[in-house]
Short mmCIF file of C-alpha atoms in Angstrom, two decimals:
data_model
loop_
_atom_site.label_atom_id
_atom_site.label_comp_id
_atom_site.label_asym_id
_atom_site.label_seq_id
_atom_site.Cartn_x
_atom_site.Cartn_y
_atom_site.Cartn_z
CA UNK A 1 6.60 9.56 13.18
CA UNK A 2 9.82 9.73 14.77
CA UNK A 3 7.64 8.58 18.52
CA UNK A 4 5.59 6.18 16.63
CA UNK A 5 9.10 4.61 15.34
CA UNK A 6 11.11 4.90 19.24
CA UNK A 7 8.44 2.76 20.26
CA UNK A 8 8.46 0.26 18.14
CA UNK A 9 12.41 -0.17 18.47
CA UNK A 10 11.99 -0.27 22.22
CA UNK A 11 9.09 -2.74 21.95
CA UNK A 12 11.42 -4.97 19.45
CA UNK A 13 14.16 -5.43 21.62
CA UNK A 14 12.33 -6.04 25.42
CA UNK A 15 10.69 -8.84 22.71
CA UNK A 16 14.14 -10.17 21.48
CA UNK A 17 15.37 -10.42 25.45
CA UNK A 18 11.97 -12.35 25.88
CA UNK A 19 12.59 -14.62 23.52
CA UNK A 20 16.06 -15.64 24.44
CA UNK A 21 15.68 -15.78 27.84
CA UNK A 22 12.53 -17.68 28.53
CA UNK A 23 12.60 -21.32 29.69
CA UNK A 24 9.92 -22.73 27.10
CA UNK A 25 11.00 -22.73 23.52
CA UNK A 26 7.35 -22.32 22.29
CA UNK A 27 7.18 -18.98 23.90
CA UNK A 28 10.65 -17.72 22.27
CA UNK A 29 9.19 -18.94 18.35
CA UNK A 30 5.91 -17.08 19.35
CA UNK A 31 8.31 -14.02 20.20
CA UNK A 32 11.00 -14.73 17.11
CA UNK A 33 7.57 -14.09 15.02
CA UNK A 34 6.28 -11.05 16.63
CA UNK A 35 9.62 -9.13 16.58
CA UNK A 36 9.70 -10.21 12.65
CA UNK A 37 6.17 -8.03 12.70
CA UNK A 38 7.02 -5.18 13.85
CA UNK A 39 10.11 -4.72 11.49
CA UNK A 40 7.77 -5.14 8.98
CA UNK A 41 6.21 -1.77 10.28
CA UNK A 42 9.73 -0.30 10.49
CA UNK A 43 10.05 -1.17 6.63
CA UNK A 44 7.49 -0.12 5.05
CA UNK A 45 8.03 3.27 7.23
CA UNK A 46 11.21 3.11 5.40
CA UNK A 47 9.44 3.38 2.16
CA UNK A 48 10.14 -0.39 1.16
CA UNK A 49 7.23 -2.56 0.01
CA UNK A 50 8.74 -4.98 -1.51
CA UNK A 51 10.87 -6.20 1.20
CA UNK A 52 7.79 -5.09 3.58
CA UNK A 53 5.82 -8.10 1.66
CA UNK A 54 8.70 -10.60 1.41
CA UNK A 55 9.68 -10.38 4.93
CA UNK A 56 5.62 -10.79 6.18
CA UNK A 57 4.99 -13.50 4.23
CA UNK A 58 8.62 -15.33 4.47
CA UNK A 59 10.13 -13.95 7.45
CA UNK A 60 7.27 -13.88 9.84
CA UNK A 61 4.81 -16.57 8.11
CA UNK A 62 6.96 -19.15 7.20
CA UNK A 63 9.59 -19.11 9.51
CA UNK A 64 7.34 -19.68 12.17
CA UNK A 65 5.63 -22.44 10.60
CA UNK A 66 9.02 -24.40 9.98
CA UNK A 67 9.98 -24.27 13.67
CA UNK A 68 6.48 -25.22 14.89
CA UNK A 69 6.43 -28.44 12.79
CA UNK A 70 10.08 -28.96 14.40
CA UNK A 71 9.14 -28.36 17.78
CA UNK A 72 6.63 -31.26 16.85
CA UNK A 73 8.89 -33.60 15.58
CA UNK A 74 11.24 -33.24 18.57
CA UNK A 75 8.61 -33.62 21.24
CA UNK A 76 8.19 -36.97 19.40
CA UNK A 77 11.53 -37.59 19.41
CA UNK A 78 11.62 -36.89 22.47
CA UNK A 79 9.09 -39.21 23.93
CA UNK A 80 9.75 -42.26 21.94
CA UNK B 1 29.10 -16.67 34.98
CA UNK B 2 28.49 -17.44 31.45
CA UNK B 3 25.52 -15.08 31.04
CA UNK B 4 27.91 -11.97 32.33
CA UNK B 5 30.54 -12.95 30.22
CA UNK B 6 28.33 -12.99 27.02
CA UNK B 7 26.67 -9.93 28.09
CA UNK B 8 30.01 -7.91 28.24
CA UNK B 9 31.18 -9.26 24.80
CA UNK B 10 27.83 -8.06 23.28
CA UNK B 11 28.27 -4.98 24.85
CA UNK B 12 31.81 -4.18 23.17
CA UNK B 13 30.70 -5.51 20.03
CA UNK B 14 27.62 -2.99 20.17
CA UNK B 15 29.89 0.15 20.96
CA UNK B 16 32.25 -1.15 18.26
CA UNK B 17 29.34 -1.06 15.40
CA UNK B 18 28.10 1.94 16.73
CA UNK B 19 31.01 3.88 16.01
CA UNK B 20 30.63 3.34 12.47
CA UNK B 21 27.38 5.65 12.19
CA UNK B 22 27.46 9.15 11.20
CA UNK B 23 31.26 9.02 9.54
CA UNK B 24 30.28 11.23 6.51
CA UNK B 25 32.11 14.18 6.25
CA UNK B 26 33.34 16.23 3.07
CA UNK B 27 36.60 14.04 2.59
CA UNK B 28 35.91 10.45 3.74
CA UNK B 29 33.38 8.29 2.67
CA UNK B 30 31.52 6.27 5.19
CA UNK B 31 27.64 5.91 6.60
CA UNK B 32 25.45 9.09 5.59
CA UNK B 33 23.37 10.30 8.71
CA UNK B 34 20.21 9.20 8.74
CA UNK B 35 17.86 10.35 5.62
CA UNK B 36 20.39 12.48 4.26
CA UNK B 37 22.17 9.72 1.78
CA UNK B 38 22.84 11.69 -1.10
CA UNK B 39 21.48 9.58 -5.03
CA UNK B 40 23.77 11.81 -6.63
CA UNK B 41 26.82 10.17 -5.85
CA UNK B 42 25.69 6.39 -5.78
CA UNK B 43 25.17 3.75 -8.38
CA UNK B 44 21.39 4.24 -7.44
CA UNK B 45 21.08 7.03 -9.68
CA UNK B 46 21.71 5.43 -13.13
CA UNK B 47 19.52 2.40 -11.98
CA UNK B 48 16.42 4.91 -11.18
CA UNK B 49 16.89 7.05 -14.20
CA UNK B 50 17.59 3.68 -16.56
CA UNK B 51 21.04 4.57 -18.09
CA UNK B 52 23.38 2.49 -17.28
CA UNK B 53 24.21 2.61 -20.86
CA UNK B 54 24.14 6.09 -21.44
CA UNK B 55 20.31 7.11 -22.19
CA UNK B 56 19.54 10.55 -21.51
CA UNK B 57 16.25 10.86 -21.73
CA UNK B 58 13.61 10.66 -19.24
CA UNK B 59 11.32 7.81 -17.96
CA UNK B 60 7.54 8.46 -18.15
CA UNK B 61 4.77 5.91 -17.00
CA UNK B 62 3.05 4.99 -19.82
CA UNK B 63 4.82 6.84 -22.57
CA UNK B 64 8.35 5.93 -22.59
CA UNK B 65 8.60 2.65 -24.43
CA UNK B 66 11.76 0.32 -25.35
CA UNK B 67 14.32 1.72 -22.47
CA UNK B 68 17.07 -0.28 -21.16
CA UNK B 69 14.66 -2.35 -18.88
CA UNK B 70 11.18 -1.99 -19.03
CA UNK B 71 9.63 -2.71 -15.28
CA UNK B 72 8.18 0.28 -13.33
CA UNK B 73 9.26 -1.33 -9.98
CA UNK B 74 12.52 -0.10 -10.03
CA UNK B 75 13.57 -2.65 -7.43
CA UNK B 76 12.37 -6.11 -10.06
CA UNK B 77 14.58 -4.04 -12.62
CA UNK B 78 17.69 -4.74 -9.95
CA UNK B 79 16.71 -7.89 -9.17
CA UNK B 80 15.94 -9.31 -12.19
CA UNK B 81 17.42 -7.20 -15.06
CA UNK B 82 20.62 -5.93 -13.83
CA UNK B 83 21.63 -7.79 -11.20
CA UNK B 84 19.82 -11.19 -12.18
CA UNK B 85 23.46 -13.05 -11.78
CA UNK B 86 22.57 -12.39 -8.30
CA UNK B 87 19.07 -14.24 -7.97
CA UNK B 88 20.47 -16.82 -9.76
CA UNK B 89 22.81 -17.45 -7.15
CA UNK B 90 19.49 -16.87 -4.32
CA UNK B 91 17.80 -19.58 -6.47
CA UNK B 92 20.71 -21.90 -6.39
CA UNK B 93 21.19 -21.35 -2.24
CA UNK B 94 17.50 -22.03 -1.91
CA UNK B 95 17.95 -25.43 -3.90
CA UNK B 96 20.73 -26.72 -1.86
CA UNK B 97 18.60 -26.15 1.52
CA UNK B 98 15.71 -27.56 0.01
CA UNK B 99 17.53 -30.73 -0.92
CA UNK B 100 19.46 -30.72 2.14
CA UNK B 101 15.80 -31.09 4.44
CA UNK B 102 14.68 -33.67 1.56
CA UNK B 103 18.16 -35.96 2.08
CA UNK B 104 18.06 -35.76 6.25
CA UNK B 105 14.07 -35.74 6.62
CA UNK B 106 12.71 -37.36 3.33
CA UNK B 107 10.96 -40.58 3.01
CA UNK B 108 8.07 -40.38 4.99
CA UNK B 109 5.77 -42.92 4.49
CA UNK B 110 2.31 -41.51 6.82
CA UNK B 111 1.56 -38.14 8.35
CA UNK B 112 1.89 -37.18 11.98
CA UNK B 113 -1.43 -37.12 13.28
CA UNK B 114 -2.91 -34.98 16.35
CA UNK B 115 -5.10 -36.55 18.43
CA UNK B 116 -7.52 -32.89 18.70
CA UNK B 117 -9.93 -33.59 15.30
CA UNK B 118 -9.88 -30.29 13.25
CA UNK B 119 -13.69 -28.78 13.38
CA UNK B 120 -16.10 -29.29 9.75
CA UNK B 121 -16.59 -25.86 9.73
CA UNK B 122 -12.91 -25.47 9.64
CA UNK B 123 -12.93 -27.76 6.64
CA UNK B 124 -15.56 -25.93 4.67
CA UNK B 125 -14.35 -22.74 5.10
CA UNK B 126 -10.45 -23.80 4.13
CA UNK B 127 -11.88 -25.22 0.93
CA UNK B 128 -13.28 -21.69 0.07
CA UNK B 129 -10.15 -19.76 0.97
CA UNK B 130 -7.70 -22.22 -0.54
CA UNK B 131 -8.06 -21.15 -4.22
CA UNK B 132 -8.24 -17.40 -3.38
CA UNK B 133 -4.83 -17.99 -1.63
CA UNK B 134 -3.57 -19.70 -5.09
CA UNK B 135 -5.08 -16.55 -7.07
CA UNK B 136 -3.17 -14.30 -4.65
CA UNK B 137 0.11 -15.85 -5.01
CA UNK B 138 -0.06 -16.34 -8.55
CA UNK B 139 -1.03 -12.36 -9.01
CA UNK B 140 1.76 -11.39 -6.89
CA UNK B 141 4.50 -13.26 -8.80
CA UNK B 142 2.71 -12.12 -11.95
CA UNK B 143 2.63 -8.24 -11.72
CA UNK B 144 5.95 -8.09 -10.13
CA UNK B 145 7.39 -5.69 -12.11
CA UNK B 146 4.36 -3.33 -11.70
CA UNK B 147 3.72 -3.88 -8.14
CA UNK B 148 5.56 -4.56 -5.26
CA UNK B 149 6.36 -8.02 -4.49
CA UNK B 150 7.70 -10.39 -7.06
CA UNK B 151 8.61 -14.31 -7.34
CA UNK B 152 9.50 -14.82 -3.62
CA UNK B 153 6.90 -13.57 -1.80
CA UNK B 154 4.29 -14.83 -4.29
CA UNK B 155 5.97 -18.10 -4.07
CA UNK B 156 5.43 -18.06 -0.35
CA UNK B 157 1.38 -17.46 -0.37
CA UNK B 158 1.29 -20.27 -2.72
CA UNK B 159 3.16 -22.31 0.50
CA UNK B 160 0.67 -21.15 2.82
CA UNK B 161 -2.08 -22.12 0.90
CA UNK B 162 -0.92 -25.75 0.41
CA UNK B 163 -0.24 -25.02 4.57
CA UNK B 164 -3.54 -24.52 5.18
CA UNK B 165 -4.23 -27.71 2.73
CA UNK B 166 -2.15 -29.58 4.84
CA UNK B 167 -3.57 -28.34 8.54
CA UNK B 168 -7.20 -28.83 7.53
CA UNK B 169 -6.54 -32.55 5.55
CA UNK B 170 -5.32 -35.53 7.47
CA UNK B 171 -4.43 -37.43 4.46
CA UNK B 172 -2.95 -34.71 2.38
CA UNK B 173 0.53 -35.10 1.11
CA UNK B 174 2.16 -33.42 -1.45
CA UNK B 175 2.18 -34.69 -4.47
CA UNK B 176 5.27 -37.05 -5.64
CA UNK B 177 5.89 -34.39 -9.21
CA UNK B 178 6.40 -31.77 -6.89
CA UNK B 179 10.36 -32.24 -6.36
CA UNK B 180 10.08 -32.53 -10.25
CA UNK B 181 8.68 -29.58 -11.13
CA UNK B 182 11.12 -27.68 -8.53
CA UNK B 183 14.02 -29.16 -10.14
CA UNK B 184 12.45 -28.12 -13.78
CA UNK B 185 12.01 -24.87 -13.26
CA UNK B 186 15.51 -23.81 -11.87
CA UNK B 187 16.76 -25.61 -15.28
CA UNK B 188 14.57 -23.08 -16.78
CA UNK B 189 16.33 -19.99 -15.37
CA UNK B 190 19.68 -21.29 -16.39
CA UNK B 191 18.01 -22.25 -20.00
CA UNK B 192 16.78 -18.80 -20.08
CA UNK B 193 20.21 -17.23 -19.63
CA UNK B 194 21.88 -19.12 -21.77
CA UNK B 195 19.44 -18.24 -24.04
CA UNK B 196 20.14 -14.53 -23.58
CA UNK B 197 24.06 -15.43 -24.47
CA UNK B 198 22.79 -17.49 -27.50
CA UNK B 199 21.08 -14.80 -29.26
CA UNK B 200 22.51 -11.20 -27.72
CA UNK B 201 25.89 -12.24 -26.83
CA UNK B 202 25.53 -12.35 -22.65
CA UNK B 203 24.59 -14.33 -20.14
CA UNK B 204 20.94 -13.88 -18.43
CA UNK B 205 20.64 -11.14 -21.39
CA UNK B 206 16.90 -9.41 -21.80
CA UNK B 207 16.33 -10.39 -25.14
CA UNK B 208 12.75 -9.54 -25.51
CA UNK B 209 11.67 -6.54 -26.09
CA UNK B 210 10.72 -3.91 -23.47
CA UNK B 211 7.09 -2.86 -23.65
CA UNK B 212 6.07 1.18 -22.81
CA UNK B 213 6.42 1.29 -18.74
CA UNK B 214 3.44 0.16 -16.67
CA UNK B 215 2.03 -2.27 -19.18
CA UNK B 216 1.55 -5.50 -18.27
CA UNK B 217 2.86 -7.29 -21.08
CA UNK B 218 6.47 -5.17 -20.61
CA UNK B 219 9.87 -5.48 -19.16
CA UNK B 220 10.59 -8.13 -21.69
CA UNK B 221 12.09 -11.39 -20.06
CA UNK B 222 10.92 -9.90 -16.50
CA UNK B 223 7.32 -11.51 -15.78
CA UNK B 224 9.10 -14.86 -17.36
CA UNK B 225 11.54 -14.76 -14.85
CA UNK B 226 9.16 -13.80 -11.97
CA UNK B 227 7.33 -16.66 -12.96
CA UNK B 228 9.56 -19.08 -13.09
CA UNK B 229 10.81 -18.05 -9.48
CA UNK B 230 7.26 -17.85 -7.80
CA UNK B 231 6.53 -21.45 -8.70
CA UNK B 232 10.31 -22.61 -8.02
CA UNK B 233 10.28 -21.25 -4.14
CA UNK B 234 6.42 -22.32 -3.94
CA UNK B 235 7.15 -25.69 -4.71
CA UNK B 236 10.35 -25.69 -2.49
CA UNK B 237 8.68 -24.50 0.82
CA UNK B 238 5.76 -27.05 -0.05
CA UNK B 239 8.36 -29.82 -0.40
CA UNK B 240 10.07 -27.97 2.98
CA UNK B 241 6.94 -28.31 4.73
CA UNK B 242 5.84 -31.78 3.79
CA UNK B 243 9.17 -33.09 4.75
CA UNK B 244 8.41 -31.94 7.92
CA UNK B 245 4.95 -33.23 8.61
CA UNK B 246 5.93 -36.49 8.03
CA UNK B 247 7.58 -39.47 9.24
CA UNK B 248 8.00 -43.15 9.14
CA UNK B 249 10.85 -43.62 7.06
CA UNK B 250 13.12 -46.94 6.93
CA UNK B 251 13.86 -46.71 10.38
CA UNK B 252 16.80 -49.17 11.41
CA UNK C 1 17.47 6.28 15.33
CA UNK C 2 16.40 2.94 13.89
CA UNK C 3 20.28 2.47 13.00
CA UNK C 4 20.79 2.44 16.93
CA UNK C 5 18.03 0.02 17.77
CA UNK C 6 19.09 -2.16 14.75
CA UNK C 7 22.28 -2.67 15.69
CA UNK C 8 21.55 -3.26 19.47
CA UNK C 9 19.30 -6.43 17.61
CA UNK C 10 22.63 -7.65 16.36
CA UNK C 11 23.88 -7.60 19.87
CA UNK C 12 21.45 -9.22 21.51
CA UNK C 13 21.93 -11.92 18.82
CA UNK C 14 25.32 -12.42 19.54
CA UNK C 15 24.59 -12.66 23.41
CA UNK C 16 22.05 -15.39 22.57
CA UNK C 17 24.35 -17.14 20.36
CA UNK C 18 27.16 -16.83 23.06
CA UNK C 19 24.83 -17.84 26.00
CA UNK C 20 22.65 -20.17 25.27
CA UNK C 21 22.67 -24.07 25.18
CA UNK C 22 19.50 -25.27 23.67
CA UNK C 23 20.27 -25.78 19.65
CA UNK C 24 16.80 -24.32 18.66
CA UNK C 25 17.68 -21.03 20.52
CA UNK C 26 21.32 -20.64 19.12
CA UNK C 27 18.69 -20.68 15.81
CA UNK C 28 16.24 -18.55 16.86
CA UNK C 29 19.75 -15.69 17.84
CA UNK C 30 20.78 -16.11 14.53
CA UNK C 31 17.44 -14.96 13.25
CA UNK C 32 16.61 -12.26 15.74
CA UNK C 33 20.65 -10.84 14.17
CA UNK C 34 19.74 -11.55 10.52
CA UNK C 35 16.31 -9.48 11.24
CA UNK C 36 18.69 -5.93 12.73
CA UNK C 37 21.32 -6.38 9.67
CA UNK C 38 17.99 -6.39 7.18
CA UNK C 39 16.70 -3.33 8.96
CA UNK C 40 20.25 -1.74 9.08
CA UNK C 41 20.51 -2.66 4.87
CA UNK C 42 17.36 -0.76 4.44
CA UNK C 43 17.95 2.40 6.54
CA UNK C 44 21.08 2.90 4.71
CA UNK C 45 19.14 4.02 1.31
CA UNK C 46 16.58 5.99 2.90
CA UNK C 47 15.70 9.71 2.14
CA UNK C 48 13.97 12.00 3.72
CA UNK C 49 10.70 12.81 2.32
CA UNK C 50 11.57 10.41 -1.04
CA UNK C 51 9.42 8.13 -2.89
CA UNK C 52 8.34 4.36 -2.76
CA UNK C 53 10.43 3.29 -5.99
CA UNK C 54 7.83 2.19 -8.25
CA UNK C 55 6.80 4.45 -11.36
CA UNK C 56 3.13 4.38 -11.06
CA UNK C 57 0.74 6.54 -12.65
CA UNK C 58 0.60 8.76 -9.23
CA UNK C 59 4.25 9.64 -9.74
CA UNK C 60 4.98 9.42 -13.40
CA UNK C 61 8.30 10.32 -14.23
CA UNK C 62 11.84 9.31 -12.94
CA UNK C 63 13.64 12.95 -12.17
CA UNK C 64 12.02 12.78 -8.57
CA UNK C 65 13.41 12.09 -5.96
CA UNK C 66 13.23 7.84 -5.01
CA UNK C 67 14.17 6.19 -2.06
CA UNK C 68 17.44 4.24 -3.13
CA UNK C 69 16.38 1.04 -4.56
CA UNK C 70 19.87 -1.09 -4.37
CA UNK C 71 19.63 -1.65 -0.77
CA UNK C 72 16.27 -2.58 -0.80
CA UNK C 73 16.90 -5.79 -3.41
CA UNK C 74 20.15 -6.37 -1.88
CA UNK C 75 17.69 -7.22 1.47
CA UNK C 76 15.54 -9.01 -1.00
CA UNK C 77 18.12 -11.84 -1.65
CA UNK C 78 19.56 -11.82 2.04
CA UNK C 79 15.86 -12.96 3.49
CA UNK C 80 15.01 -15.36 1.34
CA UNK C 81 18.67 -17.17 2.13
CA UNK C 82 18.03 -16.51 6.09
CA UNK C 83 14.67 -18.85 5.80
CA UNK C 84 16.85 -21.48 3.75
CA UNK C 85 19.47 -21.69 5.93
CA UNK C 86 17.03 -21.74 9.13
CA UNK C 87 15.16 -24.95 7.53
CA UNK C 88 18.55 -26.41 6.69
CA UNK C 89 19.67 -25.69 10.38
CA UNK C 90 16.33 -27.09 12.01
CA UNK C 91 16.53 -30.47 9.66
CA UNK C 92 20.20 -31.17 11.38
CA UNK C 93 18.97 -30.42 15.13
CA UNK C 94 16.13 -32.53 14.08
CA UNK C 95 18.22 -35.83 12.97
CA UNK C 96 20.65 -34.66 16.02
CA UNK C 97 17.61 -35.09 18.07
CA UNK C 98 17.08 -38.48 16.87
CA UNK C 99 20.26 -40.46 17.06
CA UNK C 100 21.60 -38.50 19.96
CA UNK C 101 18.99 -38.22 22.22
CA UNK C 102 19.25 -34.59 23.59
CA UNK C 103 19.52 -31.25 22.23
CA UNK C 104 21.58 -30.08 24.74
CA UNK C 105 25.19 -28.37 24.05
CA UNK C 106 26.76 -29.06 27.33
CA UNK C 107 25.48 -32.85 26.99
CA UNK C 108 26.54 -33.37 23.32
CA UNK C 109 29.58 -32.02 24.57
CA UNK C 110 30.82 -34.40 26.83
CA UNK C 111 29.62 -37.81 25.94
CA UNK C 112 30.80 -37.97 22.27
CA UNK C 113 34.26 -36.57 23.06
CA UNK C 114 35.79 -39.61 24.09
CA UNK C 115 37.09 -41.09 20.96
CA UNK C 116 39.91 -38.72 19.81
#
């Protein structure tokens, strides 16, 4: 368990530096989402369903869906 | 220049919050190691064993009827029961953001439309999985005091469904009640806890009574509440994402 | 272990907040730091070899022994705000977007300065 865990920290934060330092801002949202993931494996190994479920389905689902539909409005923005 | 300069203040910030871990020894209180916190000596222990107001007996699923609360998640008897001041509060934050993105982004007259056509099959097989998305939700918000999850997350599927509604649909809005029935049901919570002072003398009171534990019909005001949340935050973060997909607005 | 890696998330939050220009990324730090203090919240009530706290008919009465529960709805509250004030956050950079023209710190920064 305690492996399992190590590598799912270590995988979290080479994700986090991905998504802060890349140049395209679709690429850091895909990244945000991916790192909100895999602490949902971290919490239910924590023995916590209910914020497993709240943060999969808010944190990861609909996050990501608010800042797609902005990154659509501001391309728009953008080109008009 | 910048980058190195950030770098070295996150650096001392992380050494600084490290050296908070592992500070519990026998005369100071601080951060327990890792899997060692000790229930004993927390507040945690009257909420698990239900006796906050003294009871002294001890909780069995299925037999024990009319304790202090009545939910088997012990986590909905925090949220909702003992600390329910608190999700009032949540509720209230959630409101204000809400009506914040409905103030700077509302009025949309038309959708923004792609120019890539969505697929029939794609169609068909949304209009199947759109009401088992619904059921989901509304089960989750439902049995949230026997299951894990609750009003927020339950409240969320019901988003994603009218999400998927919305991706799928080229003409789909939301509908023009749904603002309405946002603002309606956050009056309810507040109606509810004043009706809790009205009849047992405090606010957000459980005046029902508590069922035996693991029944569905238990935990007294607890599925009300739950339900009353799920379909506040569903119809928030459908309102959320509507306001998004849309524009066209009076434009000056 | 997890308390390490959580609070090296905060960090790298802060260095994205500190570093970065774009407004959607100083957004996106703020939720990679709200994601280690959750984690952080959580590991504080764990036990070793406790229980999922929910009284279920597999473990029937309350004198086991239960992962702390306060924590857990204390994280509860704390996500649902995060995703409020992120939607909040992305409507402003949205209207900024708009009227200004750029989402760009260093370019906000110096042409609306000028009327002190």
């Amino acid at each position: 368990m305690s492996v399992f865990s190590a590598i799912i920290c270590i995988a979290m934060v080479i994700l986090a530096l991905v998504a802060i330092e890349s140049k395209r801002l679709l690429v850091s949202v895909i990244m945000l989402s991916a790192v909100g993931l895999l602490s949902v494996v971290l919490f239910v190994m924590m023995k916590a369903p209910d914020v497993a479920i709240t943060e999969a389905s808010v944190g990861a689902g609909l996050t990501t869906a608010i800042f797609l539909l902005s990154l659509r409005k501001l391309k728009r923005a953008d080109a008009a | 220049m910048r980058r190195l300069i950030a770098a070295i203040i996150s650096l001392l910030f992380f050494l600084m919050l490290i050296t908070v871990l592992n500070t519990e020894t026998e005369d100071k209180a601080g951060i327990p190691a890792y899997g060692d916190a000790d229930l004993s000596s927390r507040v945690s222990e009257r909420f698990v064993t239900k006796s906050v107001n003294g009871y002294d007996g001890e909780i069995v699923y299925g037999v024990t009827s009319d304790a202090e609360t009545g939910s088997a998640n012990l986590v909905t008897s925090i949220v909702v029961n003992y600390r329910s001041f608190d999700t009032l509060g949540e509720v209230t934050v959630l409101f204000i953001s809400a009506t914040g993105v409905g103030l700077l982004l509302g009025g949309g007259k038309k959708r923004i439309v792609e120019e890539i056509k969505v697929s029939p099959v794609a169609r068909l097989a949304s209009r199947i999985v759109t009401p088992l998305l619904l059921t989901l939700g509304i089960y989750v918000f439902i049995h949230g005091h026997l299951t894990p999850g609750g009003g927020f997350p339950g409240g969320a599927i019901i988003a994603a469904a009218f999400l998927l509604m919305m991706l799928t649909d080229e003409k789909r809005r939301a509908p023009s009640k749904l603002k309405i029935l946002e603002g309606y049901m956050g009056l309810t919570y507040v109606l509810l806890g004043v009706a809790g002072l009205l009849i047992s003398g405090s606010f957000l009171q459980n005046f029902l009574p508590s069922g035996t534990i693991g029944e569905l019909l238990s935990g007294g005001l607890v599925p009300v509440v739950y339900s009353v949340i799920g379909l506040k935050v569903g119809a928030e973060l459908s309102g959320i994402l509507d306001d998004l997909a849309c524009e066209g607005s009076d434009e000056s | 272990m997890i308390q390490y890696f959580s609070m090296l998330l905060i960090a790298i939050g802060i260095y994205g907040l500190l570093s970065q220009r774009n407004l959607v990324k100083l957004v996106i730090s703020l939720n990679i730091a709200e994601i280690g203090v959750n984690l952080f919240i959580v590991s504080i009530g764990y036990i070793e070899d406790g229980l999922v706290p929910i009284i279920s008919s597999v473990n029937r009465t309350s004198s086991l022994v239960f992962v702390d529960p306060l924590p857990q709805a204390l994280v509860l509250t704390s996500i649902v705000i995060g995703v409020g004030v992120t939607a909040l956050a992305l409507a402003l950079i949205i209207t900024i977007g708009k009227t200004k023209g750029s989402i760009d710190l260093t370019e906000l920064g110096s042409s609306g300065g000028d009327d002190e």
